[in-house]
Amino acid sequence: MVTVNQQRVPRKRTYLMCSPEHFAVEYAINPWMDVTAPVDAELAVKQWDRLRETLVGLGHEVHLLTPERGLPDMVFAANGAFVVDGTVYGAQFKHEQRHAEAAAHRAFYEANGWRFIAPSETNEGEGDFAYLPEAHGGLILAGHGFRTETAAHAEAQEALGRPVVSLRLVDPRFYHLDVALASIDDENIVYYPGAFSAASQRVLTQLFPDAVIADDEDALAFGLNLVSDGLNVVLNSEATRLAGKLKAAGYHPVPVELAELKKGGGSVKCCIAELRH
């Protein structure tokens, strides 16, 4: 059971985002993508702008990656790399349609003086990696089963010098870790157990006894694809039940409307990579 007697304290974050000006659903590489459903690109940009403004309004710093024509999923900036303590472990996308995104992210990090480690294993950045700096001395949670290969978990551990816990995803609707689990502060998480294998559920119960537990309604509303600064939790406005659970646990839910981007299989977190110096 989550205790609420502790004071939640926000911590300033630095983020990377990419405008969806070229966003479209031109192919289907996850169960949410429907090439026959029209996308309102102008509305997608407006909703994304509101998300960016929300983060800035909460006191966070947002850097921008230049979108490239022909890469409609670049808006999902979380997938391009995974950054811990100033070191960047680059992405290597599973699907050919997204391969070129990795080079765009690498160019950004190298141009800005980050230590970049190129991957040799398939991984999709923060789509399948989450970092909790105060959990067990600094812990990486890593998903596999649909996009990221388990060999990338070992590669990330060597690159970043932090223990990596492998979690097996078993429901194709939750094809990335970040649509099934999120850090809500530096040492705790919220997650949907049904997205994980039985053994992975036991591991999460052991590591995070005070986690906020989401149900299928929360998960299907993309509620877990959220970003938190330790107090303010920015999440999809459709996830009203999860917002209530987070509020009961002492957090401050900040709902945002991202219906257009959900057509690509992503929401708040997919749009945001955290730059951890």
Short mmCIF file of C-alpha atoms in Angstrom, two decimals:
data_model
loop_
_atom_site.label_atom_id
_atom_site.label_comp_id
_atom_site.label_asym_id
_atom_site.label_seq_id
_atom_site.Cartn_x
_atom_site.Cartn_y
_atom_site.Cartn_z
CA MET A 1 0.00 0.00 0.00
CA VAL A 2 1.33 3.45 -0.92
CA THR A 3 1.87 5.82 1.97
CA VAL A 4 1.11 9.50 1.46
CA ASN A 5 2.61 11.03 4.58
CA GLN A 6 5.86 11.96 2.85
CA GLN A 7 6.17 15.29 1.06
CA ARG A 8 6.54 14.94 -2.71
CA VAL A 9 9.24 17.26 -4.03
CA PRO A 10 9.63 18.14 -7.72
CA ARG A 11 13.11 18.12 -9.29
CA LYS A 12 13.94 20.17 -12.36
CA ARG A 13 14.44 18.01 -15.43
CA THR A 14 16.00 18.54 -18.84
CA TYR A 15 14.13 17.04 -21.77
CA LEU A 16 14.49 16.50 -25.52
CA MET A 17 11.44 16.70 -27.82
CA CYS A 18 10.80 16.73 -31.57
CA SER A 19 7.88 18.49 -33.27
CA PRO A 20 5.37 16.25 -35.09
CA GLU A 21 5.22 18.49 -38.15
CA HIS A 22 5.87 15.42 -40.35
CA PHE A 23 3.80 13.05 -38.21
CA ALA A 24 1.60 10.54 -40.06
CA VAL A 25 0.59 6.91 -39.76
CA GLU A 26 2.07 5.55 -42.98
CA TYR A 27 2.85 2.04 -41.75
CA ALA A 28 1.75 -0.22 -38.87
CA ILE A 29 4.49 -1.49 -36.55
CA ASN A 30 2.42 -1.72 -33.37
CA PRO A 31 -1.21 -2.71 -32.64
CA TRP A 32 -2.28 0.92 -32.20
CA MET A 33 -1.34 2.05 -35.70
CA ASP A 34 -4.12 2.00 -38.31
CA VAL A 35 -3.06 3.28 -41.73
CA THR A 36 -6.73 3.79 -42.67
CA ALA A 37 -7.43 6.20 -39.77
CA PRO A 38 -6.88 9.84 -40.78
CA VAL A 39 -4.37 11.91 -38.79
CA ASP A 40 -4.85 15.64 -38.28
CA ALA A 41 -1.24 16.81 -38.50
CA GLU A 42 -2.10 20.37 -37.53
CA LEU A 43 -3.92 19.20 -34.40
CA ALA A 44 -1.02 16.88 -33.57
CA VAL A 45 1.34 19.87 -33.57
CA LYS A 46 -1.06 21.89 -31.40
CA GLN A 47 -1.37 19.09 -28.85
CA TRP A 48 2.39 18.55 -28.84
CA ASP A 49 2.94 22.31 -28.35
CA ARG A 50 0.64 22.22 -25.33
CA LEU A 51 2.67 19.34 -23.89
CA ARG A 52 5.92 21.24 -24.38
CA GLU A 53 4.42 24.39 -22.83
CA THR A 54 3.19 22.32 -19.87
CA LEU A 55 6.71 21.04 -19.17
CA VAL A 56 8.23 24.53 -19.46
CA GLY A 57 5.47 25.88 -17.23
CA LEU A 58 6.44 23.34 -14.56
CA GLY A 59 9.98 24.73 -14.61
CA HIS A 60 11.68 22.18 -16.83
CA GLU A 61 14.12 22.80 -19.69
CA VAL A 62 13.15 21.48 -23.12
CA HIS A 63 15.63 21.07 -25.98
CA LEU A 64 14.35 20.50 -29.50
CA LEU A 65 15.42 17.98 -32.12
CA THR A 66 14.86 19.07 -35.73
CA PRO A 67 12.20 16.88 -37.38
CA GLU A 68 13.12 15.30 -40.70
CA ARG A 69 10.76 14.70 -43.60
CA GLY A 70 10.18 11.02 -44.25
CA LEU A 71 10.54 10.08 -40.57
CA PRO A 72 6.94 10.39 -39.29
CA ASP A 73 7.72 8.78 -35.92
CA MET A 74 10.50 11.21 -34.96
CA VAL A 75 8.03 12.91 -32.62
CA PHE A 76 8.52 9.91 -30.35
CA ALA A 77 11.85 11.28 -29.15
CA ALA A 78 12.11 8.91 -26.18
CA ASN A 79 13.08 6.07 -28.52
CA GLY A 80 16.27 7.62 -29.89
CA ALA A 81 18.66 7.03 -26.99
CA PHE A 82 18.98 6.43 -23.23
CA VAL A 83 20.97 8.92 -21.15
CA VAL A 84 22.37 8.34 -17.65
CA ASP A 85 24.88 10.59 -15.87
CA GLY A 86 26.03 12.33 -19.04
CA THR A 87 26.57 9.14 -21.05
CA VAL A 88 24.33 8.39 -24.02
CA TYR A 89 23.60 4.80 -25.03
CA GLY A 90 22.33 5.12 -28.59
CA ALA A 91 19.33 3.39 -30.14
CA GLN A 92 19.24 0.81 -32.91
CA PHE A 93 15.65 0.48 -34.08
CA LYS A 94 14.05 -2.88 -34.84
CA HIS A 95 11.95 -1.69 -37.77
CA GLU A 96 13.56 -0.42 -40.96
CA GLN A 97 11.10 2.49 -41.19
CA ARG A 98 12.69 4.06 -38.10
CA HIS A 99 16.38 3.21 -38.63
CA ALA A 100 17.34 6.73 -39.76
CA GLU A 101 16.02 8.29 -36.54
CA ALA A 102 18.97 6.87 -34.62
CA ALA A 103 21.45 8.90 -36.70
CA ALA A 104 19.49 12.11 -36.09
CA HIS A 105 19.66 11.55 -32.35
CA ARG A 106 23.35 10.68 -32.46
CA ALA A 107 24.08 13.89 -34.39
CA PHE A 108 22.25 15.93 -31.73
CA TYR A 109 24.17 14.39 -28.83
CA GLU A 110 27.56 14.57 -30.50
CA ALA A 111 27.00 18.20 -31.57
CA ASN A 112 26.19 19.09 -27.96
CA GLY A 113 29.23 17.43 -26.41
CA TRP A 114 27.65 14.36 -24.87
CA ARG A 115 29.59 11.11 -24.45
CA PHE A 116 27.90 8.87 -27.01
CA ILE A 117 28.18 5.09 -27.07
CA ALA A 118 26.96 3.48 -30.28
CA PRO A 119 25.00 0.27 -29.80
CA SER A 120 25.61 -3.02 -31.53
CA GLU A 121 22.35 -4.52 -30.23
CA THR A 122 18.75 -3.70 -31.12
CA ASN A 123 17.23 -1.33 -28.58
CA GLU A 124 14.75 1.55 -28.68
CA GLY A 125 16.15 3.92 -26.07
CA GLU A 126 13.85 5.10 -23.32
CA GLY A 127 11.05 3.21 -24.98
CA ASP A 128 12.45 0.15 -23.21
CA PHE A 129 14.72 1.63 -20.52
CA ALA A 130 13.74 3.49 -17.34
CA TYR A 131 16.18 4.90 -14.76
CA LEU A 132 15.56 5.36 -11.05
CA PRO A 133 18.58 7.16 -9.54
CA GLU A 134 17.60 6.60 -5.89
CA ALA A 135 16.28 3.03 -6.16
CA HIS A 136 18.81 0.50 -4.87
CA GLY A 137 21.64 2.95 -5.51
CA GLY A 138 20.61 3.68 -9.10
CA LEU A 139 18.71 1.10 -11.09
CA ILE A 140 17.83 0.62 -14.76
CA LEU A 141 14.65 -1.25 -15.64
CA ALA A 142 14.73 -2.71 -19.14
CA GLY A 143 11.95 -4.24 -21.23
CA HIS A 144 12.22 -6.97 -23.86
CA GLY A 145 9.86 -9.16 -25.83
CA PHE A 146 8.83 -7.00 -28.78
CA ARG A 147 11.42 -4.38 -29.72
CA THR A 148 14.58 -4.34 -27.58
CA GLU A 149 16.74 -7.49 -27.47
CA THR A 150 17.93 -8.83 -24.12
CA ALA A 151 21.54 -8.57 -25.34
CA ALA A 152 21.05 -4.79 -25.33
CA HIS A 153 20.36 -4.93 -21.59
CA ALA A 154 23.86 -6.28 -20.95
CA GLU A 155 25.31 -3.78 -23.41
CA ALA A 156 23.54 -0.91 -21.61
CA GLN A 157 24.86 -2.10 -18.26
CA GLU A 158 28.42 -2.05 -19.59
CA ALA A 159 27.91 1.34 -21.25
CA LEU A 160 26.28 3.04 -18.28
CA GLY A 161 27.72 1.25 -15.26
CA ARG A 162 24.36 0.75 -13.58
CA PRO A 163 22.63 -2.54 -12.75
CA VAL A 164 19.99 -3.49 -15.32
CA VAL A 165 16.92 -5.52 -14.41
CA SER A 166 15.40 -7.32 -17.41
CA LEU A 167 11.60 -7.41 -17.56
CA ARG A 168 9.71 -9.52 -20.10
CA LEU A 169 6.77 -7.88 -21.86
CA VAL A 170 4.08 -10.37 -22.94
CA ASP A 171 1.18 -8.29 -24.32
CA PRO A 172 1.74 -6.85 -27.82
CA ARG A 173 -0.41 -3.83 -26.99
CA PHE A 174 2.30 -2.87 -24.51
CA TYR A 175 5.18 -3.32 -26.93
CA HIS A 176 7.53 -0.93 -25.11
CA LEU A 177 8.32 -0.73 -21.40
CA ASP A 178 7.21 2.92 -21.36
CA VAL A 179 3.59 2.08 -22.15
CA ALA A 180 3.48 -0.40 -19.23
CA LEU A 181 5.66 1.20 -16.53
CA ALA A 182 6.97 4.62 -15.52
CA SER A 183 9.06 6.15 -12.77
CA ILE A 184 6.96 8.52 -10.65
CA ASP A 185 9.89 9.76 -8.59
CA ASP A 186 13.57 8.89 -8.21
CA GLU A 187 12.85 5.65 -6.36
CA ASN A 188 9.33 4.45 -7.18
CA ILE A 189 7.23 3.36 -10.15
CA VAL A 190 3.70 2.92 -11.44
CA TYR A 191 3.04 -0.11 -13.64
CA TYR A 192 0.45 -2.44 -15.14
CA PRO A 193 1.21 -6.02 -14.02
CA GLY A 194 -0.68 -7.63 -16.92
CA ALA A 195 1.91 -6.34 -19.40
CA PHE A 196 4.64 -8.48 -17.82
CA SER A 197 5.44 -12.17 -17.45
CA ALA A 198 4.64 -13.76 -14.10
CA ALA A 199 8.31 -13.87 -13.15
CA SER A 200 8.81 -10.20 -14.06
CA GLN A 201 5.78 -9.31 -11.96
CA ARG A 202 7.42 -11.02 -8.97
CA VAL A 203 10.65 -9.10 -9.58
CA LEU A 204 8.78 -5.77 -9.65
CA THR A 205 6.88 -6.65 -6.47
CA GLN A 206 10.16 -7.40 -4.71
CA LEU A 207 11.95 -4.27 -5.90
CA PHE A 208 9.04 -1.83 -5.56
CA PRO A 209 6.69 -2.89 -2.76
CA ASP A 210 5.18 0.62 -2.64
CA ALA A 211 4.53 0.95 -6.38
CA VAL A 212 1.28 2.39 -7.67
CA ILE A 213 -0.54 -0.42 -9.46
CA ALA A 214 -2.47 0.39 -12.62
CA ASP A 215 -5.28 -1.68 -14.12
CA ASP A 216 -6.07 -2.47 -17.73
CA GLU A 217 -8.28 0.61 -18.09
CA ASP A 218 -5.42 2.86 -16.99
CA ALA A 219 -3.00 1.11 -19.33
CA LEU A 220 -5.28 1.13 -22.39
CA ALA A 221 -5.79 4.87 -21.91
CA PHE A 222 -2.00 5.21 -22.30
CA GLY A 223 -1.90 6.48 -18.73
CA LEU A 224 1.41 4.78 -17.98
CA ASN A 225 3.15 6.60 -20.81
CA LEU A 226 3.75 9.51 -18.45
CA VAL A 227 6.48 11.84 -17.24
CA SER A 228 6.93 12.81 -13.59
CA ASP A 229 9.27 15.27 -11.83
CA GLY A 230 8.65 13.66 -8.45
CA LEU A 231 5.50 15.65 -7.73
CA ASN A 232 3.85 16.72 -10.98
CA VAL A 233 2.80 13.79 -13.17
CA VAL A 234 2.07 14.76 -16.77
CA LEU A 235 -0.20 12.10 -18.26
CA ASN A 236 -2.76 11.45 -20.96
CA SER A 237 -6.07 13.16 -20.14
CA GLU A 238 -7.97 9.96 -20.96
CA ALA A 239 -6.38 8.22 -17.95
CA THR A 240 -8.72 9.71 -15.36
CA ARG A 241 -8.71 6.69 -13.04
CA LEU A 242 -4.93 6.55 -12.93
CA ALA A 243 -4.83 10.29 -12.23
CA GLY A 244 -7.01 9.61 -9.20
CA LYS A 245 -4.70 6.85 -7.95
CA LEU A 246 -1.65 9.09 -8.32
CA LYS A 247 -3.39 11.93 -6.49
CA ALA A 248 -4.27 9.56 -3.65
CA ALA A 249 -0.57 8.63 -3.46
CA GLY A 250 0.40 12.28 -2.98
CA TYR A 251 1.29 13.26 -6.54
CA HIS A 252 -0.15 16.09 -8.62
CA PRO A 253 -1.64 14.82 -11.91
CA VAL A 254 -1.31 17.19 -14.89
CA PRO A 255 -3.54 15.88 -17.72
CA VAL A 256 -2.77 16.69 -21.36
CA GLU A 257 -4.72 15.84 -24.51
CA LEU A 258 -2.69 13.84 -27.05
CA ALA A 259 -5.36 12.00 -29.04
CA GLU A 260 -3.66 12.49 -32.43
CA LEU A 261 -0.29 11.12 -31.35
CA LYS A 262 -2.00 8.14 -29.71
CA LYS A 263 -2.85 7.04 -33.28
CA GLY A 264 0.87 6.33 -33.68
CA GLY A 265 0.96 4.23 -30.53
CA GLY A 266 2.43 6.85 -28.20
CA SER A 267 1.55 9.47 -25.64
CA VAL A 268 3.35 11.76 -23.19
CA LYS A 269 6.52 9.79 -22.42
CA CYS A 270 7.03 8.65 -26.01
CA CYS A 271 7.41 12.33 -26.93
CA ILE A 272 10.01 13.06 -24.25
CA ALA A 273 13.58 11.88 -23.74
CA GLU A 274 15.20 12.86 -20.44
CA LEU A 275 18.72 14.31 -20.64
CA ARG A 276 20.41 13.25 -17.41
CA HIS A 277 23.69 15.10 -16.90
#
